[in-house]
Short mmCIF file of C-alpha atoms in Angstrom, two decimals:
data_model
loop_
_atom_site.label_atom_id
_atom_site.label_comp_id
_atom_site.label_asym_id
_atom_site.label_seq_id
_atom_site.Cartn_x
_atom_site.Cartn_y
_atom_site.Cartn_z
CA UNK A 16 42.22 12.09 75.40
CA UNK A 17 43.52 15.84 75.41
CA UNK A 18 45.11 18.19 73.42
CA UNK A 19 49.18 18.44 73.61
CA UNK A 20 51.16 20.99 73.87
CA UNK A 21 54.00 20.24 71.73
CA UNK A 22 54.18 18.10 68.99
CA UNK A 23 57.66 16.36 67.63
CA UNK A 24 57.85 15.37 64.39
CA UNK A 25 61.11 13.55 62.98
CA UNK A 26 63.21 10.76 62.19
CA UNK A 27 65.64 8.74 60.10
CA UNK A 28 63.72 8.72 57.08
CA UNK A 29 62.40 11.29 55.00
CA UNK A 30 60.01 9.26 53.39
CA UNK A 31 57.02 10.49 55.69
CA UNK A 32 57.05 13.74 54.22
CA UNK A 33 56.20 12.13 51.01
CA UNK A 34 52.74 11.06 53.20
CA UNK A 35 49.60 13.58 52.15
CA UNK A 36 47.69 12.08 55.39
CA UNK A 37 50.80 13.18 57.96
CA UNK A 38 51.58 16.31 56.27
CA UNK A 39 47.90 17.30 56.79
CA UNK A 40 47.73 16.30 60.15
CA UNK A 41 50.77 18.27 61.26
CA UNK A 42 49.21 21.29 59.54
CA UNK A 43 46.06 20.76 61.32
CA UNK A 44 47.86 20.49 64.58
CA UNK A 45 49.45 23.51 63.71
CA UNK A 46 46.31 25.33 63.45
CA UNK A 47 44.73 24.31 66.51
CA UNK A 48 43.02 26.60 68.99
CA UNK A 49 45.77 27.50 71.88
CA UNK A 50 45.46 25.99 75.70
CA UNK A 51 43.68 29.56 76.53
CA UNK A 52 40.32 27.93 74.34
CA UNK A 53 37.65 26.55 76.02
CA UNK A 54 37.58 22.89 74.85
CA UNK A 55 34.90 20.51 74.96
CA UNK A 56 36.35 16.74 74.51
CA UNK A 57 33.77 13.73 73.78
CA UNK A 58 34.75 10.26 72.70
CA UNK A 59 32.25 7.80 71.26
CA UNK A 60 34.71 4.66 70.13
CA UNK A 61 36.97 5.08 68.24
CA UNK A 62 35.90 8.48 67.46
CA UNK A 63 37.37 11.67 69.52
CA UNK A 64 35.54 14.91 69.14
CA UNK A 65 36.80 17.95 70.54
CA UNK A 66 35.18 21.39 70.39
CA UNK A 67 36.87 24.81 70.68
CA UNK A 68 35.25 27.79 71.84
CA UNK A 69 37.42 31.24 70.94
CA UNK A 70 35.58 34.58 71.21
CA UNK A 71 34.74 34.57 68.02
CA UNK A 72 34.74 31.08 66.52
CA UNK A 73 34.38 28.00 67.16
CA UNK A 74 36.54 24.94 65.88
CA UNK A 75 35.65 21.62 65.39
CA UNK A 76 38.02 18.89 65.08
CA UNK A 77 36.97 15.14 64.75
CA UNK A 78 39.89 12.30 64.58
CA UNK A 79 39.56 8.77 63.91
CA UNK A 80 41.82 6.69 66.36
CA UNK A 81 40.90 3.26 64.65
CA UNK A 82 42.98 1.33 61.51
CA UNK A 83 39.25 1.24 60.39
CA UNK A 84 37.46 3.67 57.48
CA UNK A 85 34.63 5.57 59.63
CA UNK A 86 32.23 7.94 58.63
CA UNK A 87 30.47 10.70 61.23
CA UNK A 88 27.38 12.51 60.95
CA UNK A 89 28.34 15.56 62.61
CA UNK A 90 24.96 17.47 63.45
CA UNK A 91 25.23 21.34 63.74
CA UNK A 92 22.89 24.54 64.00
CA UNK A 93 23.26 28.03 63.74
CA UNK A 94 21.31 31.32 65.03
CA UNK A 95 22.69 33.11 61.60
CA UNK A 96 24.75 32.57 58.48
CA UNK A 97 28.26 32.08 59.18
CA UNK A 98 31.79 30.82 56.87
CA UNK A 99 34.23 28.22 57.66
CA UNK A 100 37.63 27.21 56.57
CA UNK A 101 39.31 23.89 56.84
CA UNK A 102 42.24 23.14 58.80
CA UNK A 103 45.47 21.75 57.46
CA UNK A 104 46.04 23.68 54.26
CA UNK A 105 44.54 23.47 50.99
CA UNK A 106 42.67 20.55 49.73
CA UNK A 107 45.68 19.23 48.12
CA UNK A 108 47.52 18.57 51.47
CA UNK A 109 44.19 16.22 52.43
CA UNK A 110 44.29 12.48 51.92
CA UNK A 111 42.93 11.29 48.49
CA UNK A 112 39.76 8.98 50.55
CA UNK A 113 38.75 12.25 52.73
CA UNK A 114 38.77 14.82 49.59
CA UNK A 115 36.41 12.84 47.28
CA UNK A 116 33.80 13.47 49.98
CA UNK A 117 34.16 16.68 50.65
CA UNK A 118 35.34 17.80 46.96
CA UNK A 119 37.88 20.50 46.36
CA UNK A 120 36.31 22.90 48.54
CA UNK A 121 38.78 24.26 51.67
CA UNK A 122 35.96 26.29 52.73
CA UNK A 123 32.70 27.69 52.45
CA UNK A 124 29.58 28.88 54.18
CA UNK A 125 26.87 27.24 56.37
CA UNK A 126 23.47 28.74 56.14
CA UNK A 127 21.24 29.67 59.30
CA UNK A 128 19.30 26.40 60.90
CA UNK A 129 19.79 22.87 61.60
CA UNK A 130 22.81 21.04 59.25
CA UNK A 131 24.94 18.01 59.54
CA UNK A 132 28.70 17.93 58.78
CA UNK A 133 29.29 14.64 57.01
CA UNK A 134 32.87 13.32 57.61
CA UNK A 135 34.30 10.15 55.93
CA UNK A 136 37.42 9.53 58.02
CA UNK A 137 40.47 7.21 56.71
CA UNK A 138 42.39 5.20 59.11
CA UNK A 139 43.69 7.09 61.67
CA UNK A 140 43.06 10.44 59.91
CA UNK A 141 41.72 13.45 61.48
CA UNK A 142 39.72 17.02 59.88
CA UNK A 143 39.53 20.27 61.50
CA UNK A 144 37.33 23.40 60.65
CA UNK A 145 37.01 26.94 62.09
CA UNK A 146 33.51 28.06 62.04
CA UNK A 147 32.99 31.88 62.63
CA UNK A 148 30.79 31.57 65.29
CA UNK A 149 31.11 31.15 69.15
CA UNK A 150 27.67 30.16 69.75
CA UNK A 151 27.07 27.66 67.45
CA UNK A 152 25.46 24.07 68.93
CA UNK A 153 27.45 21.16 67.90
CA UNK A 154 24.72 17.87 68.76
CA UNK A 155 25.44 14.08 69.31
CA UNK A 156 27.18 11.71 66.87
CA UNK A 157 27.19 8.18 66.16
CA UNK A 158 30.00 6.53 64.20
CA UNK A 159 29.54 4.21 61.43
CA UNK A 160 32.05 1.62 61.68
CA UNK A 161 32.08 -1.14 59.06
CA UNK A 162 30.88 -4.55 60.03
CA UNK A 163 34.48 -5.61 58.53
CA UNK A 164 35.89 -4.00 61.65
CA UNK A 165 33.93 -6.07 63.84
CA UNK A 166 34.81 -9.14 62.13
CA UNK A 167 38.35 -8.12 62.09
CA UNK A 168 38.09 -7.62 65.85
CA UNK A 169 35.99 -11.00 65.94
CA UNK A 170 38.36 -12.69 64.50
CA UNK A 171 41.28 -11.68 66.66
CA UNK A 172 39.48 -12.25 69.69
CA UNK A 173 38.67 -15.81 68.18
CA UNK A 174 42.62 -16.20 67.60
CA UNK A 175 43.52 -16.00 70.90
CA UNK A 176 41.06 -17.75 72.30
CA UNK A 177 42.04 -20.92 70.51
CA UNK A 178 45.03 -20.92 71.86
CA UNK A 179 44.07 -20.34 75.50
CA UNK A 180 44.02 -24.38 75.86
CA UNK A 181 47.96 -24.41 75.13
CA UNK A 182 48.94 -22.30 77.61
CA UNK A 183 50.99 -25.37 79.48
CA UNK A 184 53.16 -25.68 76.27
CA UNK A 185 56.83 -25.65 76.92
CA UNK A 186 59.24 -25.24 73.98
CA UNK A 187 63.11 -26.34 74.94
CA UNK A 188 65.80 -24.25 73.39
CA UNK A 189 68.00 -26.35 72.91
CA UNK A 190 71.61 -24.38 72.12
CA UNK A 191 73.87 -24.90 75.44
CA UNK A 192 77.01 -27.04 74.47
CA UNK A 193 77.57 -29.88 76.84
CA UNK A 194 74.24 -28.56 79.01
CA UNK A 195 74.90 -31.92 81.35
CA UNK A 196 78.41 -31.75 82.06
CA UNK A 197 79.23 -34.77 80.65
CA UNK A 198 82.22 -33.78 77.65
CA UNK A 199 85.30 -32.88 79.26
CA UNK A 200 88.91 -32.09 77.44
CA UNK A 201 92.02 -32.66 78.12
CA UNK A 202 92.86 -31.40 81.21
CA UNK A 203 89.77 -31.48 82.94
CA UNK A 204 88.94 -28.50 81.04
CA UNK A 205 84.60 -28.42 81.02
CA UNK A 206 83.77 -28.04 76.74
CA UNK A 207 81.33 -25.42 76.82
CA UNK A 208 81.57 -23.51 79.75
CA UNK A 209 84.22 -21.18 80.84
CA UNK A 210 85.26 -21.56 84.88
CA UNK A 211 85.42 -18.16 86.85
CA UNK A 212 87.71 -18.79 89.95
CA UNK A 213 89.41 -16.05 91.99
CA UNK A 214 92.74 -16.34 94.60
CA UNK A 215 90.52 -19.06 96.69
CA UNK A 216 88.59 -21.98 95.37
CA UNK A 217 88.11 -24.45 92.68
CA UNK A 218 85.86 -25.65 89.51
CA UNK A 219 85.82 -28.50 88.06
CA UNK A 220 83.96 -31.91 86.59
CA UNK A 221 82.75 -34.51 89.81
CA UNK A 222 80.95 -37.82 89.09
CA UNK A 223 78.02 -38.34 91.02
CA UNK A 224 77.08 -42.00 92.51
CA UNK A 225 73.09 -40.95 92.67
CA UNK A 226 70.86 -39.41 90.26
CA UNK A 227 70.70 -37.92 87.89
CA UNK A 228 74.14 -39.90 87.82
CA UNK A 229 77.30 -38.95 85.00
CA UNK A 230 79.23 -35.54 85.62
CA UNK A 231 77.97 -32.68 87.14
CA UNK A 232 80.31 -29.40 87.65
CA UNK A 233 81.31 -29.15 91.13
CA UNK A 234 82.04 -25.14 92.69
CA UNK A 235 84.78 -25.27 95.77
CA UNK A 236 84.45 -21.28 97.43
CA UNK A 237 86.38 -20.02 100.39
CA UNK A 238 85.56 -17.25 100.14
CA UNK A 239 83.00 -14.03 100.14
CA UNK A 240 83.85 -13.66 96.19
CA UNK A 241 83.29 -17.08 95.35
CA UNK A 242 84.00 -19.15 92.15
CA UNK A 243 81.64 -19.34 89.15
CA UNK A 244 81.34 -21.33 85.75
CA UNK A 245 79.61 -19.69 82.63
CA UNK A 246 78.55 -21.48 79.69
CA UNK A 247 79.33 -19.82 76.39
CA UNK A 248 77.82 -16.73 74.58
CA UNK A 249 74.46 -18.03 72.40
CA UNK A 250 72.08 -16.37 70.71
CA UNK A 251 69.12 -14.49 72.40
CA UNK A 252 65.66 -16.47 72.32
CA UNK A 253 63.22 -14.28 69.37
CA UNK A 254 60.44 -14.60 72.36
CA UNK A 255 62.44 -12.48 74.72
CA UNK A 256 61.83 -14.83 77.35
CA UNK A 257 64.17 -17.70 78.81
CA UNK A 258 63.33 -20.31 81.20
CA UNK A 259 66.55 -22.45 83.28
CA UNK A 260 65.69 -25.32 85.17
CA UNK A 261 68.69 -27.21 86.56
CA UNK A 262 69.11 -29.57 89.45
CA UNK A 263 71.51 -28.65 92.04
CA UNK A 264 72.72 -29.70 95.67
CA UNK A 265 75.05 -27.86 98.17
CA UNK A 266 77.38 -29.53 100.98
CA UNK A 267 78.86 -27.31 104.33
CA UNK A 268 77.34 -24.32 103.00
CA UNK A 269 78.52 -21.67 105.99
CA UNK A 270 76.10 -18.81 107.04
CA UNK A 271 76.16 -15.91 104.33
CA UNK A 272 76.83 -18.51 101.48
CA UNK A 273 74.76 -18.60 98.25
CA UNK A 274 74.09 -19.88 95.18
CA UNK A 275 72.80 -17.87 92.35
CA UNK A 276 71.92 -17.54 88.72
CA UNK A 277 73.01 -15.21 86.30
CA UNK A 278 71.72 -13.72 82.79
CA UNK A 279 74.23 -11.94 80.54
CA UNK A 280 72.66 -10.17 77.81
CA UNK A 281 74.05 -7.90 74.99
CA UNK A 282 71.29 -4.75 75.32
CA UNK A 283 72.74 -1.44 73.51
CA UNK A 284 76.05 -1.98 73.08
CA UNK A 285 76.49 -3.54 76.56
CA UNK A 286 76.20 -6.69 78.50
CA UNK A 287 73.54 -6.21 80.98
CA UNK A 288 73.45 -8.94 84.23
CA UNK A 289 70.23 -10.03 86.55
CA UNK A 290 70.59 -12.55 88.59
CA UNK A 291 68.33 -14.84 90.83
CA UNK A 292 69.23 -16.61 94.10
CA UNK A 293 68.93 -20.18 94.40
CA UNK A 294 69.27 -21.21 97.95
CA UNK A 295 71.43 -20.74 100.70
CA UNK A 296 72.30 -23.26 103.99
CA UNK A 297 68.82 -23.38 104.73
CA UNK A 298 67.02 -24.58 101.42
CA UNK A 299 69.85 -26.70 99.97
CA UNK A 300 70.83 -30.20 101.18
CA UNK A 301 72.88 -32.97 100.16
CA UNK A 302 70.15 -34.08 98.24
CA UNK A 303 68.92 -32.64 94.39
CA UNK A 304 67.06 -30.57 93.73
CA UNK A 305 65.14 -28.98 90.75
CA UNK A 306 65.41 -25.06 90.54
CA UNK A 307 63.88 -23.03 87.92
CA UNK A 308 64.28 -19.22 86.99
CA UNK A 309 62.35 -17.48 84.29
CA UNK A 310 63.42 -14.00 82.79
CA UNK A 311 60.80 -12.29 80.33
CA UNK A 312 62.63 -8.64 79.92
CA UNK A 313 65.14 -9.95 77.18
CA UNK A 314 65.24 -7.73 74.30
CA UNK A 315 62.79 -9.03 71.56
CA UNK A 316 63.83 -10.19 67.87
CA UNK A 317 67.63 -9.32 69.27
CA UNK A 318 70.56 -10.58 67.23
CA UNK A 319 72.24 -10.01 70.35
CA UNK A 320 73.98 -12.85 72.62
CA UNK A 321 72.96 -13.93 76.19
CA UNK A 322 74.74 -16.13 78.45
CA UNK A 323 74.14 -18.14 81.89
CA UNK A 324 76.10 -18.35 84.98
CA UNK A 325 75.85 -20.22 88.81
CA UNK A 326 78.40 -18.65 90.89
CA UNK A 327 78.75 -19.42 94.72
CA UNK A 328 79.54 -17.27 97.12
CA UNK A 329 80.78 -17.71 100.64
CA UNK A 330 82.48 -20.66 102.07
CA UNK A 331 80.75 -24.15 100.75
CA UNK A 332 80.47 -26.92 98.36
CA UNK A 333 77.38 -26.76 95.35
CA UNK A 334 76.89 -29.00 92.26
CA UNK A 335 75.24 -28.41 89.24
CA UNK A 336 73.94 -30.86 86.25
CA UNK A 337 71.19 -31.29 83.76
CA UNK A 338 71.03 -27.57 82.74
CA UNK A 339 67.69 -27.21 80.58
CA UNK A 340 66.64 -23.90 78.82
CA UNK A 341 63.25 -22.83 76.94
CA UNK A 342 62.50 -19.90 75.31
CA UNK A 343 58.51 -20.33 75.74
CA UNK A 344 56.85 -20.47 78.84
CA UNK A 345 53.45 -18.63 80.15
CA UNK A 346 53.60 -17.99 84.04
CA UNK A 347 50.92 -18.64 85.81
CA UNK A 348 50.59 -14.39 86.16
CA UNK A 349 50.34 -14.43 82.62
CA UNK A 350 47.94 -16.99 82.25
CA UNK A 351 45.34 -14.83 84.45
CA UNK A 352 46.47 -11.65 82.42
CA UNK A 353 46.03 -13.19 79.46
CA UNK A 354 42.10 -14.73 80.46
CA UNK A 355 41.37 -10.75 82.35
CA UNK A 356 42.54 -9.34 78.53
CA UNK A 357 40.60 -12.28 77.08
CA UNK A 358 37.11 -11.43 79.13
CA UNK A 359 37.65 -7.47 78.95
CA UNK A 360 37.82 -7.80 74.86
CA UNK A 361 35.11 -10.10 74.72
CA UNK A 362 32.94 -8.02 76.91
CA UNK A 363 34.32 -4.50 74.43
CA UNK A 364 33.30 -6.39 71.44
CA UNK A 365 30.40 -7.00 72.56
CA UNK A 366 29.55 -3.61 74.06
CA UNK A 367 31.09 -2.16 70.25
CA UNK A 368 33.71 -0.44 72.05
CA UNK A 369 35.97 -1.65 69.13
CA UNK A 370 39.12 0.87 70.07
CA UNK A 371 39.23 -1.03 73.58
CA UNK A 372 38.43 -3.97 72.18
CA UNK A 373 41.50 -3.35 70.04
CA UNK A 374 44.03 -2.24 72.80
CA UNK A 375 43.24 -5.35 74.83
CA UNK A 376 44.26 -7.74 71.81
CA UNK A 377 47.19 -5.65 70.94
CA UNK A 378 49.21 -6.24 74.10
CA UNK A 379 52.73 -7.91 74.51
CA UNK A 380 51.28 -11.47 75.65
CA UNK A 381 48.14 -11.78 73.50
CA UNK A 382 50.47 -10.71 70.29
CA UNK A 383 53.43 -13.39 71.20
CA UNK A 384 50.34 -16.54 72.48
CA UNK A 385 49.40 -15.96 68.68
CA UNK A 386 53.07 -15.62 67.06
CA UNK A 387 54.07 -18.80 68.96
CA UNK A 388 51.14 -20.78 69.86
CA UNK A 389 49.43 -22.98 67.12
CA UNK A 390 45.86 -23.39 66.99
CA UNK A 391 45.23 -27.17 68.45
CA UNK A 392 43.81 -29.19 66.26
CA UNK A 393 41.06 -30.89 68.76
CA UNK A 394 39.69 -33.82 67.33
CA UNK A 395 36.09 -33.28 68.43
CA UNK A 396 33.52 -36.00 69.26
CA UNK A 397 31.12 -36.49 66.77
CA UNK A 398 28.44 -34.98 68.41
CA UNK A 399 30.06 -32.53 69.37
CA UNK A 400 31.29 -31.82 65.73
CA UNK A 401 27.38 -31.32 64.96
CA UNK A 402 26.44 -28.83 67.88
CA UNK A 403 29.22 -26.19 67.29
CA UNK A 404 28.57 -24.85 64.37
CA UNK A 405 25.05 -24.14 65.60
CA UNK A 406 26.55 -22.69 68.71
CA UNK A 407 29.12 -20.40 67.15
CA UNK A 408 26.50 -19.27 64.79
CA UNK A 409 24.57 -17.85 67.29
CA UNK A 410 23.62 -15.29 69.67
CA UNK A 411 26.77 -13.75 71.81
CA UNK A 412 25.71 -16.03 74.47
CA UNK A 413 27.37 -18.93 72.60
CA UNK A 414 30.44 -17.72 71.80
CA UNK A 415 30.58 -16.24 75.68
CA UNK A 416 30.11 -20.08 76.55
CA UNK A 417 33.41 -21.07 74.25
CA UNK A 418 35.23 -18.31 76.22
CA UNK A 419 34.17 -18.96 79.48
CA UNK A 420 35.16 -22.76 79.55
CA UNK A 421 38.82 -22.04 79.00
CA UNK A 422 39.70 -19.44 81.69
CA UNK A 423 40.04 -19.66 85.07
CA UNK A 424 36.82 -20.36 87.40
CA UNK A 425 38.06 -17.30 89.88
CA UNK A 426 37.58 -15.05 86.30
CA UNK A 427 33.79 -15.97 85.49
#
């Protein structure tokens, strides 16, 4: 959307300098007009124009912001006969697609009238050239964008769509030892969790009479440090998101006492804690109850370990049982996120703005509901089974229909 100022360019590998595409674009970067140049930016999806008036030229630089081949039709006049050079270096530092439509030629000369600059962009590539003229007019553009793109973009759009109705999935994750409390060793000793008592209080296995019945792991604090049990280290969910429901109840919980939650993560070289409170005097009884914390901020694709943790604080009694984790879980935020994103690509697709289109269906949640959430297989009625096909082959209006009956009534 602007020009920058300065431009990094490195890394671990060397292997980009091997790219023709990047090495041209740095060198056309390079060449750029300075901030002092008048600049003129337009954007007409996904391509971004931007004109640069010096005192005596004018440069012209058109980039492609899509993964998508597009060609421009660049229309330009001129009061007299002027030369231009291209940007970037010489014709061998230009990508292979961009120099068999422009030939060999680095630069040449425009003659006096009306002419049009004919670009054929690669994905994501970019051409610059210096015209030796100030006053040159540089007229509208339309892109040509293949109608692959759009059925790309279709396609994705369809993708998520699908999966909107599965949105209320739930996937356990199932890797806590002894997540129930019921195994205990000799000595009391609780197999898969790890007790974390200071100079005052106790940790250890109760039976309950009621439900949910067995063992449960009973925390004794006396004081404002409290005691704590941990379960082991296990590995960190691929989704980056963990969900722990567990039922708990609390007996002569003084005032200032709390029960909380904790996450242990490994995150870059460290073990990095959050924690949740899950009731104090006032919202625990004698009675269970279910509690539930989700955390979605868990590094993705780690091969990292996490942890869990209820530690009580202040003087009082709590118990904990039935400990429950999953590793897939779309909030009821998300779910309106993801139906907004759902409606705004629609709507871009629609409109041809492919590039927003595009940003919408690239985000964190619609990118992990497609990862992780099949398409349903709907067994359709059999009329039904005869009308869609008509429907989805269609006018837009049909395939606004299929969107519009899976998202939220607030959202139409």
């Amino acid at each position: 959307s602007r020009d920058m100022v300065i431009l990094a360019s490195g890394g671990e590998s060397l292997l980009l300098g091997e790219n023709e595409g990047y090495v041209a674009a740095l060198r056309t970067f390079q060449e750029l007009p300075p901030a002092t140049a008048e600049v003129r930016t337009e954007r007409r999806q996904p391509i971004a124009l931007r004109v640069y008036r010096e005192e005596n030229s004018t440069t012209i630089c058109v980039i492609n912001e899509s993964r998508w081949p597009v060609d421009v039709a660049l229309p330009l006049e001129c009061d007299d006969q002027l030369v231009w050079r291209q940007l970037g270096g010489d014709a061998a530092a230009i990508s292979a697609t961009t120099t068999a439509v422009i030939g060999n030629a680095a630069n040449g000369t425009l003659p006096r009238g009306a002419q049009t600059w004919s670009v054929a962009l690669p994905p994501y590539g970019m051409q610059a050239r210096r015209f030796s003229s100030r006053t040159m007019r540089v007229g509208a553009f339309v892109p040509q964008i293949s109608e692959e793109a759009r059925a790309d973009m279709a396609r994705r759009v369809i993708e998520i769509q699908d999966r909107m109705t599965s949105l209320n999935v739930e996937r356990a994750y199932a890797v806590l030892e002894n997540p129930q409390f019921e195994s205990v060793a000799e000595g009391g000793r609780l197999i898969g969790w790890e007790p974390r008592v200071g100079e005052h209080g106790t940790v250890d296995a109760a039976v309950d009479d009621g439900p949910p019945g067995g063992r449960s792991v009973h925390l004794r604090s006396k004081d404002a440090l409290g005691v704590a049990v941990q379960s082991d280290l296990f590995a960190i969910p691929a989704t980056g998101q963990i969900v722990v429901r567990a039922k708990v109840r609390a007996a002569d919980l003084q005032a200032g006492a709390r029960l909380y939650a904790w996450l242990e993560y490994e995150s870059r070289g460290a073990m990095q804690p959050h924690h949740t409170p899950l009731g104090d005097a006032e919202t625990l009884g004698d009675e269970w109850t279910e509690c539930e914390f989700a955390f979605d901020e868990l590094p993705l694709a780690s091969a990292g370990k996490m942890r869990i943790q209820f530690h009580l604080t202040g003087s009082g009694q709590a118990w904990v049982d039935d400990v429950r984790l999953f590793d897939l879980r779309f909030a009821d935020a998300q779910r309106v996120e993801l139906s907004k994103r759902l409606l705004g690509a629609k709507a871009a697709l629609e409109d041809g703005q492919l590039m927003d289109c595009q940003r919408l269906v690239d985000g964190y949640l619609p990118r992990r509901l497609v990862e992780y959430i099949p398409t349903p297989a709907l067994a359709a009625k059999p009329q039904a089974a005869v009308a869609a096909p008509a429907e989805e082959a269609g006018s837009p209006k049909g395939f606004g229909t299929r969107i519009r009956g899976i998202v939220p009534r607030i959202l139409r």
